[in-house]
mmCIF file of C-alpha atoms in Angstrom:
data_model
loop_
_atom_site.group_PDB
_atom_site.id
_atom_site.type_symbol
_atom_site.label_atom_id
_atom_site.label_comp_id
_atom_site.label_asym_id
_atom_site.label_seq_id
_atom_site.Cartn_x
_atom_site.Cartn_y
_atom_site.Cartn_z
ATOM 1 C CA MET A 12 -18.751 14.276 30.569
ATOM 2 C CA ARG A 13 -15.376 15.423 31.712
ATOM 3 C CA ALA A 14 -14.916 12.972 34.560
ATOM 4 C CA ASP A 15 -15.446 10.024 32.166
ATOM 5 C CA ARG A 16 -12.920 11.554 29.741
ATOM 6 C CA LEU A 17 -10.380 11.880 32.493
ATOM 7 C CA VAL A 18 -10.757 8.223 33.320
ATOM 8 C CA SER A 19 -10.420 7.213 29.678
ATOM 9 C CA LEU A 20 -7.191 9.435 29.390
ATOM 10 C CA VAL A 21 -5.592 7.674 32.439
ATOM 11 C CA LEU A 22 -6.475 4.252 31.009
ATOM 12 C CA LEU A 23 -4.966 5.058 27.673
ATOM 13 C CA LEU A 24 -1.737 6.036 29.328
ATOM 14 C CA ARG A 25 -1.688 3.043 31.551
ATOM 15 C CA ARG A 26 -2.423 0.628 28.654
ATOM 16 C CA ARG A 27 -0.249 2.173 25.901
ATOM 17 C CA GLY A 28 2.498 4.115 27.748
ATOM 18 C CA ARG A 29 3.709 7.457 26.390
ATOM 19 C CA LEU A 30 1.265 9.132 24.036
ATOM 20 C CA THR A 31 1.480 12.515 22.279
ATOM 21 C CA ALA A 32 -1.264 15.226 22.860
ATOM 22 C CA ASP A 33 -2.366 14.856 19.267
ATOM 23 C CA THR A 34 -2.836 10.988 19.666
ATOM 24 C CA LEU A 35 -4.737 11.527 22.906
ATOM 25 C CA ALA A 36 -6.958 14.132 21.202
ATOM 26 C CA ARG A 37 -7.718 11.731 18.353
ATOM 27 C CA GLU A 38 -8.405 8.839 20.682
ATOM 28 C CA LEU A 39 -10.625 10.916 22.958
ATOM 29 C CA GLY A 40 -12.457 12.820 20.080
ATOM 30 C CA VAL A 41 -11.419 16.168 21.528
ATOM 31 C CA SER A 42 -9.140 19.030 20.620
ATOM 32 C CA THR A 43 -5.465 19.109 21.609
ATOM 33 C CA ARG A 44 -6.198 22.179 23.785
ATOM 34 C CA THR A 45 -8.806 20.139 25.730
ATOM 35 C CA VAL A 46 -6.274 17.304 26.273
ATOM 36 C CA LEU A 47 -3.798 19.814 27.668
ATOM 37 C CA ARG A 48 -6.433 21.191 30.073
ATOM 38 C CA ASP A 49 -7.293 17.635 31.078
ATOM 39 C CA ILE A 50 -3.623 16.879 31.807
ATOM 40 C CA GLU A 51 -3.467 19.942 34.154
ATOM 41 C CA ALA A 52 -6.614 18.802 35.867
ATOM 42 C CA LEU A 53 -5.132 15.321 36.445
ATOM 43 C CA SER A 54 -1.896 16.841 37.923
ATOM 44 C CA ALA A 55 -3.979 19.088 40.184
ATOM 45 C CA ALA A 56 -5.864 15.951 41.381
ATOM 46 C CA GLY A 57 -2.574 14.176 42.344
ATOM 47 C CA VAL A 58 -2.277 11.901 39.301
ATOM 48 C CA PRO A 59 1.513 11.683 38.386
ATOM 49 C CA VAL A 60 1.416 12.574 34.754
ATOM 50 C CA TYR A 61 4.596 13.988 33.291
ATOM 51 C CA ALA A 62 5.673 15.414 29.955
ATOM 52 C CA GLU A 63 8.651 14.360 27.815
ATOM 53 C CA ARG A 64 9.881 16.782 25.167
ATOM 54 C CA GLY A 65 11.507 16.037 21.958
ATOM 55 C CA ARG A 66 10.697 14.048 18.742
ATOM 56 C CA HIS A 67 9.589 10.988 20.651
ATOM 57 C CA GLY A 68 8.088 12.921 23.564
ATOM 58 C CA GLY A 69 4.629 12.948 24.964
ATOM 59 C CA PHE A 70 2.768 12.261 28.136
ATOM 60 C CA ALA A 71 3.064 9.287 30.480
ATOM 61 C CA LEU A 72 2.368 8.181 34.010
ATOM 62 C CA LEU A 73 5.046 7.542 36.384
ATOM 63 C CA PRO A 74 6.012 3.887 36.420
ATOM 64 C CA ASP A 75 3.955 1.572 38.839
ATOM 65 C CA PHE A 76 1.448 4.261 39.425
ATOM 66 C CA GLN A 77 -1.513 2.634 41.224
ATOM 67 C CA THR A 78 -3.935 3.734 43.950
ATOM 68 C CA ALA A 79 -4.819 1.622 46.931
ATOM 69 C CA LEU A 80 -8.384 0.153 46.612
ATOM 70 C CA THR A 81 -9.401 -3.379 47.403
ATOM 71 C CA GLY A 82 -12.548 -5.479 47.834
ATOM 72 C CA LEU A 83 -14.621 -4.193 44.929
ATOM 73 C CA ASN A 84 -16.259 -6.696 42.602
ATOM 74 C CA HIS A 85 -17.337 -5.939 38.956
ATOM 75 C CA ASP A 86 -20.861 -4.811 39.674
ATOM 76 C CA GLU A 87 -19.734 -2.747 42.603
ATOM 77 C CA ALA A 88 -17.068 -0.892 40.518
ATOM 78 C CA LEU A 89 -19.629 -0.471 37.594
ATOM 79 C CA ALA A 90 -22.081 0.972 39.981
ATOM 80 C CA LEU A 91 -19.606 3.656 41.128
ATOM 81 C CA LEU A 92 -18.619 4.543 37.614
ATOM 82 C CA VAL A 93 -22.318 4.849 36.537
ATOM 83 C CA ALA A 94 -22.982 7.113 39.605
ATOM 84 C CA GLY A 95 -20.127 9.206 38.515
ATOM 85 C CA SER A 96 -21.722 9.802 35.171
ATOM 86 C CA ARG A 97 -24.535 11.760 36.734
ATOM 87 C CA ARG A 98 -24.524 15.574 37.231
ATOM 88 C CA GLY A 99 -25.222 15.925 40.876
ATOM 89 C CA ALA A 100 -21.552 16.393 41.610
ATOM 90 C CA GLN A 101 -21.154 19.065 39.083
ATOM 91 C CA LEU A 102 -24.253 21.000 40.330
ATOM 92 C CA PHE A 103 -22.680 20.918 43.806
ATOM 93 C CA GLY A 104 -19.316 22.097 42.866
ATOM 94 C CA LEU A 105 -17.750 18.546 43.317
ATOM 95 C CA GLY A 106 -16.742 17.849 39.732
ATOM 96 C CA SER A 107 -13.009 17.728 40.256
ATOM 97 C CA ALA A 108 -13.326 15.677 43.350
ATOM 98 C CA LEU A 109 -15.554 13.273 41.345
ATOM 99 C CA ALA A 110 -12.951 12.992 38.541
ATOM 100 C CA SER A 111 -10.248 12.222 41.106
ATOM 101 C CA ALA A 112 -12.429 9.631 42.962
ATOM 102 C CA MET A 113 -13.339 7.821 39.610
ATOM 103 C CA LEU A 114 -9.696 7.668 38.558
ATOM 104 C CA LYS A 115 -8.844 6.028 41.862
ATOM 105 C CA VAL A 116 -11.702 3.498 41.574
ATOM 106 C CA VAL A 117 -10.653 2.521 38.101
ATOM 107 C CA ASP A 118 -6.927 2.488 38.764
ATOM 108 C CA GLY A 119 -7.307 0.563 41.972
ATOM 109 C CA LEU A 120 -8.995 -2.454 40.266
ATOM 110 C CA PRO A 121 -7.147 -5.607 39.191
ATOM 111 C CA ASP A 122 -6.133 -5.595 35.607
ATOM 112 C CA GLY A 123 -8.743 -7.916 34.325
ATOM 113 C CA LEU A 124 -11.663 -6.214 36.295
ATOM 114 C CA ARG A 125 -10.405 -2.824 35.385
ATOM 115 C CA ASP A 126 -10.788 -3.598 31.677
ATOM 116 C CA THR A 127 -14.167 -5.220 31.765
ATOM 117 C CA ALA A 128 -15.644 -2.426 34.053
ATOM 118 C CA ALA A 129 -14.166 0.292 31.864
ATOM 119 C CA ASP A 130 -15.678 -1.535 28.771
ATOM 120 C CA ALA A 131 -19.032 -2.010 30.423
ATOM 121 C CA VAL A 132 -19.363 1.697 31.444
ATOM 122 C CA GLN A 133 -18.880 2.733 27.798
ATOM 123 C CA ARG A 134 -21.984 0.706 26.972
ATOM 124 C CA LEU A 135 -24.295 2.785 29.489
ATOM 125 C CA LEU A 136 -25.388 6.277 28.613
ATOM 126 C CA ILE A 137 -26.772 8.063 31.729
ATOM 127 C CA ASP A 138 -28.978 11.239 31.123
ATOM 128 C CA PRO A 139 -27.771 12.349 27.619
ATOM 129 C CA GLU A 140 -28.132 15.985 26.695
ATOM 130 C CA THR A 141 -31.072 15.325 24.357
ATOM 131 C CA ASP A 142 -34.069 13.048 24.302
ATOM 132 C CA LEU A 143 -35.407 11.051 21.345
ATOM 133 C CA LEU A 144 -37.088 14.165 20.036
ATOM 134 C CA SER A 145 -33.829 16.072 20.069
ATOM 135 C CA ARG A 146 -34.999 18.300 22.920
ATOM 136 C CA ARG A 147 -32.106 19.395 25.057
ATOM 137 C CA VAL A 148 -32.119 18.586 28.724
ATOM 138 C CA ALA A 149 -32.276 21.792 30.655
ATOM 139 C CA ALA A 150 -29.035 21.510 32.530
ATOM 140 C CA GLU A 151 -27.908 24.519 34.626
ATOM 141 C CA GLU A 152 -24.461 25.760 35.119
ATOM 142 C CA VAL A 153 -23.630 26.997 38.523
ATOM 143 C CA SER A 154 -20.440 28.825 39.585
ATOM 144 C CA ASP A 155 -18.058 26.563 41.392
ATOM 145 C CA THR A 156 -17.102 29.459 43.680
ATOM 146 C CA ILE A 157 -20.717 30.190 44.690
ATOM 147 C CA VAL A 158 -21.717 26.653 45.179
ATOM 148 C CA ALA A 159 -18.565 25.866 47.244
ATOM 149 C CA GLU A 160 -19.517 28.682 49.689
ATOM 150 C CA VAL A 161 -23.084 27.436 49.829
ATOM 151 C CA ARG A 162 -21.917 23.817 50.333
ATOM 152 C CA HIS A 163 -19.570 25.090 53.098
ATOM 153 C CA ALA A 164 -22.510 26.781 54.928
ATOM 154 C CA VAL A 165 -24.772 23.704 54.614
ATOM 155 C CA PHE A 166 -22.139 21.282 56.010
ATOM 156 C CA ALA A 167 -20.698 23.623 58.693
ATOM 157 C CA GLY A 168 -24.062 24.730 59.874
ATOM 158 C CA ARG A 169 -23.420 28.426 59.327
ATOM 159 C CA LYS A 170 -25.820 31.158 58.276
ATOM 160 C CA LEU A 171 -25.468 32.006 54.596
ATOM 161 C CA ARG A 172 -25.777 35.419 52.911
ATOM 162 C CA ILE A 173 -26.859 35.192 49.249
ATOM 163 C CA GLN A 174 -27.569 37.635 46.463
ATOM 164 C CA TYR A 175 -30.518 36.001 44.764
ATOM 165 C CA ALA A 176 -32.339 36.813 41.536
ATOM 166 C CA ALA A 177 -35.878 35.721 41.851
ATOM 167 C CA VAL A 178 -37.958 35.542 38.639
ATOM 168 C CA ASP A 179 -38.942 39.000 37.330
ATOM 169 C CA GLN A 180 -37.306 40.679 40.449
ATOM 170 C CA THR A 181 -34.365 42.787 41.176
ATOM 171 C CA PRO A 182 -31.517 40.748 42.759
ATOM 172 C CA LYS A 183 -31.539 41.146 46.564
ATOM 173 C CA TRP A 184 -29.320 40.257 49.467
ATOM 174 C CA ARG A 185 -30.763 37.943 52.109
ATOM 175 C CA THR A 186 -29.558 35.938 55.037
ATOM 176 C CA VAL A 187 -30.793 32.373 55.367
ATOM 177 C CA ASP A 188 -30.387 29.230 57.570
ATOM 178 C CA PRO A 189 -29.328 26.386 55.102
ATOM 179 C CA ILE A 190 -30.780 23.020 55.572
ATOM 180 C CA GLY A 191 -29.702 20.839 52.552
ATOM 181 C CA LEU A 192 -28.969 20.691 48.769
ATOM 182 C CA VAL A 193 -31.205 18.907 46.349
ATOM 183 C CA THR A 194 -30.642 18.086 42.632
ATOM 184 C CA VAL A 195 -33.752 17.393 40.424
ATOM 185 C CA ARG A 196 -33.707 16.943 36.632
ATOM 186 C CA GLU A 197 -30.335 18.643 36.202
ATOM 187 C CA GLN A 198 -31.343 21.621 38.435
ATOM 188 C CA GLY A 199 -29.814 22.295 41.948
ATOM 189 C CA TYR A 200 -31.775 23.656 44.910
ATOM 190 C CA LEU A 201 -30.924 25.011 48.318
ATOM 191 C CA LEU A 202 -33.453 24.254 50.984
ATOM 192 C CA ALA A 203 -33.275 26.862 53.795
ATOM 193 C CA THR A 204 -35.350 28.870 56.200
ATOM 194 C CA ARG A 205 -35.580 32.591 56.531
ATOM 195 C CA GLY A 206 -37.078 34.088 59.558
ATOM 196 C CA GLY A 207 -38.364 30.678 60.472
ATOM 197 C CA ALA A 208 -40.280 30.261 57.152
ATOM 198 C CA ASP A 209 -39.467 27.651 54.636
ATOM 199 C CA ARG A 210 -37.523 28.742 51.616
ATOM 200 C CA THR A 211 -36.333 27.024 48.409
ATOM 201 C CA TYR A 212 -33.598 28.740 46.232
ATOM 202 C CA ARG A 213 -32.519 27.571 42.746
ATOM 203 C CA LEU A 214 -28.588 27.589 42.726
ATOM 204 C CA ALA A 215 -28.522 28.893 39.236
ATOM 205 C CA ARG A 216 -30.101 32.128 40.516
ATOM 206 C CA VAL A 217 -27.713 32.663 43.227
ATOM 207 C CA LEU A 218 -25.380 35.531 41.987
ATOM 208 C CA ALA A 219 -23.167 35.632 45.107
ATOM 209 C CA ALA A 220 -22.753 33.765 48.484
ATOM 210 C CA GLU A 221 -21.024 34.144 51.675
ATOM 211 C CA ALA A 222 -20.978 31.630 54.589
ATOM 212 C CA LEU A 223 -21.096 33.631 57.911
ATOM 213 C CA ASP A 224 -19.633 32.806 61.196
ATOM 214 C CA GLU A 225 -22.936 32.781 62.997
ATOM 215 C CA PRO A 226 -24.428 29.354 63.545
ATOM 216 C CA ALA A 227 -27.512 28.401 61.598
ATOM 217 C CA GLN A 228 -30.884 28.133 63.378
ATOM 218 C CA ARG A 229 -31.788 24.690 62.315
ATOM 219 C CA PRO A 230 -32.373 21.155 63.846
ATOM 220 C CA ASP A 231 -29.450 18.862 64.349
ATOM 221 C CA THR A 232 -30.903 16.138 62.041
ATOM 222 C CA VAL A 233 -33.009 16.482 58.864
ATOM 223 C CA ASP A 234 -35.066 14.220 56.715
ATOM 224 C CA LEU A 235 -34.222 15.943 53.341
ATOM 225 C CA ASP A 236 -36.506 13.661 51.299
ATOM 226 C CA ARG A 237 -39.494 14.610 53.488
ATOM 227 C CA ALA A 238 -38.557 18.240 53.532
ATOM 228 C CA TRP A 239 -38.332 18.218 49.695
ATOM 229 C CA GLN A 240 -41.736 16.609 49.443
ATOM 230 C CA GLU A 241 -43.225 19.207 51.691
ATOM 231 C CA ARG A 242 -41.674 22.050 49.632
ATOM 232 C CA ASN A 243 -42.987 20.426 46.619
ATOM 233 C CA ALA A 244 -46.537 20.237 48.034
ATOM 234 C CA GLN A 245 -46.322 23.939 48.934
ATOM 235 C CA PHE A 246 -45.236 24.821 45.477
ATOM 236 C CA ARG A 247 -48.143 22.809 43.996
ATOM 237 C CA THR A 248 -50.697 24.534 46.199
ATOM 238 C CA GLY A 249 -49.400 28.211 45.971
ATOM 239 C CA GLY A 250 -49.064 30.893 43.284
ATOM 240 C CA ASP A 251 -51.740 31.778 40.774
ATOM 241 C CA GLN A 252 -52.881 28.169 40.059
ATOM 242 C CA VAL A 253 -55.866 27.604 37.816
ATOM 243 C CA THR A 254 -58.203 24.538 37.753
ATOM 244 C CA VAL A 255 -59.409 23.247 34.419
ATOM 245 C CA LEU A 256 -62.015 20.728 33.432
ATOM 246 C CA VAL A 257 -60.926 18.956 30.292
ATOM 247 C CA ARG A 258 -62.253 16.082 28.133
ATOM 248 C CA VAL A 259 -59.473 13.999 26.725
ATOM 249 C CA ASP A 260 -58.903 11.001 24.498
ATOM 250 C CA PRO A 261 -57.951 8.105 26.779
ATOM 251 C CA ALA A 262 -54.940 7.466 24.534
ATOM 252 C CA ARG A 263 -53.686 10.888 25.479
ATOM 253 C CA ARG A 264 -54.339 10.731 29.231
ATOM 254 C CA GLU A 265 -50.781 10.057 30.257
ATOM 255 C CA HIS A 266 -49.426 12.827 28.035
ATOM 256 C CA LEU A 267 -51.865 15.320 29.654
ATOM 257 C CA VAL A 268 -51.217 14.201 33.294
ATOM 258 C CA ALA A 269 -47.513 14.500 32.666
ATOM 259 C CA THR A 270 -48.027 18.248 32.125
ATOM 260 C CA VAL A 271 -50.330 19.120 35.048
ATOM 261 C CA LEU A 272 -49.564 19.745 38.724
ATOM 262 C CA ALA A 273 -52.311 17.517 40.038
ATOM 263 C CA VAL A 274 -55.402 15.480 38.998
ATOM 264 C CA CYS A 275 -58.275 16.443 41.289
ATOM 265 C CA ALA A 276 -60.900 14.217 39.846
ATOM 266 C CA GLU A 277 -61.420 11.905 37.011
ATOM 267 C CA GLU A 278 -64.513 10.051 35.422
ATOM 268 C CA ALA A 279 -65.442 8.426 32.143
ATOM 269 C CA ASP A 280 -67.911 10.055 29.685
ATOM 270 C CA ALA A 281 -70.629 8.076 27.860
ATOM 271 C CA ASP A 282 -68.644 8.429 24.588
ATOM 272 C CA GLY A 283 -65.538 6.704 25.964
ATOM 273 C CA SER A 284 -63.491 9.936 26.608
ATOM 274 C CA LEU A 285 -62.265 10.906 29.955
ATOM 275 C CA ARG A 286 -63.230 14.005 31.952
ATOM 276 C CA LEU A 287 -60.495 15.258 34.205
ATOM 277 C CA ASN A 288 -60.358 18.132 36.748
ATOM 278 C CA VAL A 289 -56.662 19.163 36.705
ATOM 279 C CA THR A 290 -54.649 22.077 38.095
ATOM 280 C CA PHE A 291 -51.886 24.078 36.394
ATOM 281 C CA GLN A 292 -49.368 26.476 37.966
ATOM 282 C CA ASP A 293 -50.824 29.462 36.132
ATOM 283 C CA SER A 294 -52.725 30.641 33.082
ATOM 284 C CA ARG A 295 -49.816 30.506 30.712
ATOM 285 C CA HIS A 296 -48.903 26.969 31.860
ATOM 286 C CA ALA A 297 -52.499 25.789 31.254
ATOM 287 C CA GLU A 298 -52.658 27.348 27.761
ATOM 288 C CA TRP A 299 -49.339 25.955 26.745
ATOM 289 C CA ALA A 300 -49.944 22.429 27.949
ATOM 290 C CA LEU A 301 -53.416 22.079 26.455
ATOM 291 C CA TRP A 302 -52.392 23.488 23.180
ATOM 292 C CA GLN A 303 -49.962 20.602 22.761
ATOM 293 C CA HIS A 304 -52.911 18.112 22.609
ATOM 294 C CA ALA A 305 -54.703 19.799 19.620
ATOM 295 C CA THR A 306 -58.018 18.104 19.086
ATOM 296 C CA HIS A 307 -57.277 15.208 21.424
ATOM 297 C CA ALA A 308 -58.322 17.298 24.423
ATOM 298 C CA GLU A 309 -61.192 19.919 24.943
ATOM 299 C CA VAL A 310 -61.305 22.445 27.640
ATOM 300 C CA LEU A 311 -64.853 22.481 29.105
ATOM 301 C CA ALA A 312 -64.033 25.140 31.768
ATOM 302 C CA PRO A 313 -63.071 27.941 32.446
ATOM 303 C CA GLN A 314 -64.502 29.895 29.611
ATOM 304 C CA TRP A 315 -61.546 32.403 29.406
ATOM 305 C CA LEU A 316 -59.289 29.361 28.572
ATOM 306 C CA ARG A 317 -61.562 28.045 25.887
ATOM 307 C CA THR A 318 -61.651 31.668 24.407
ATOM 308 C CA SER A 319 -57.810 31.934 24.540
ATOM 309 C CA LEU A 320 -57.262 28.601 22.724
ATOM 310 C CA HIS A 321 -59.951 29.471 20.185
ATOM 311 C CA ASP A 322 -58.186 32.836 19.411
ATOM 312 C CA ARG A 323 -54.870 31.176 19.092
ATOM 313 C CA ALA A 324 -56.362 28.572 16.712
ATOM 314 C CA THR A 325 -58.022 31.174 14.625
ATOM 315 C CA ALA A 326 -54.817 33.165 14.300
ATOM 316 C CA ILE A 327 -52.939 29.971 13.138
ATOM 317 C CA ALA A 328 -55.680 29.121 10.623
ATOM 318 C CA THR A 329 -55.662 32.760 9.236
ATOM 319 C CA ARG A 330 -51.919 32.719 8.874
ATOM 320 C CA TYR A 331 -51.855 29.278 7.091
ATOM 321 C CA GLY A 332 -55.039 29.991 5.149
ATOM 322 C CA ALA A 333 -53.185 32.363 2.799
ATOM 323 C CA ARG A 334 -53.206 31.418 -0.855
ATOM 324 C CA VAL A 335 -49.937 29.866 -2.321
ATOM 325 C CA GLY A 336 -47.890 32.673 -3.770
ATOM 326 C CA GLN A 337 -49.686 35.341 -1.719
ATOM 327 C CA ARG A 338 -47.153 37.428 0.156
ATOM 328 C CA ILE A 339 -47.431 37.034 3.891
ATOM 329 C CA THR A 340 -46.513 40.022 5.985
#
């Protein structure tokens, strides 16, 4: 993550003095061009990095550079650095501010505490890009310009005009009353109302945004956690949801439950298997999720889903039933 790398760059310059761009690139495991961009970012954040040209030149910090920060112990500093490793700030357009804040936290610590905290944070990995099965985490990139305008409207209590690209729909302009911002599993959302009705917008689908001068129509205070739970409940009960009765191996229960919207009922069968009544967002969701469980789960109803899974299994069996050496078209 860039904020972590900027902290490492400053620490290298503090500990070892003047270093060339090539040396910094080698130490940080990045390209020289990336180091030069990071140096520019540090300067923009107010960190006094200067360049010396010539045979023995390089980059260095101004002598006695130190930020004012007192009263933090080791665990408090570590907690701030770990928090800075998460993507919420990036999703909300606060990446550069986060980098600057992390630098001030690390630089403001006493020498001994700074070294131990910096070493400790290197031994913690928060939300890596892939899991143990090499599946990439679905992180979304959001334009800093757009999210800055959204953030301004949220904090200033102004109406917000956005161009939004809903799924399978032509992008449209709409004016909303923003309530708050939420980040869930690497995805950012804007909670708002439109015409008095609750609305939830994914930030990655906002193509343009403009904070208006007109005050937003919203309560002075908000319980954002409660609001999110209510939106979540609305999502789970809306749309083209399907209910499925499925028999599953008890050893696979948790895997199945992790893919459904809700478990409506559950009971044990005489043979030791479990019978669950579950809901999925739509037919495609149901077919995809249950296909993952192969013979460990059996759909008992509805019939159309049994037929769909049967047809898919038949097609797979036909494809792989071809003789060795037979040309597959």
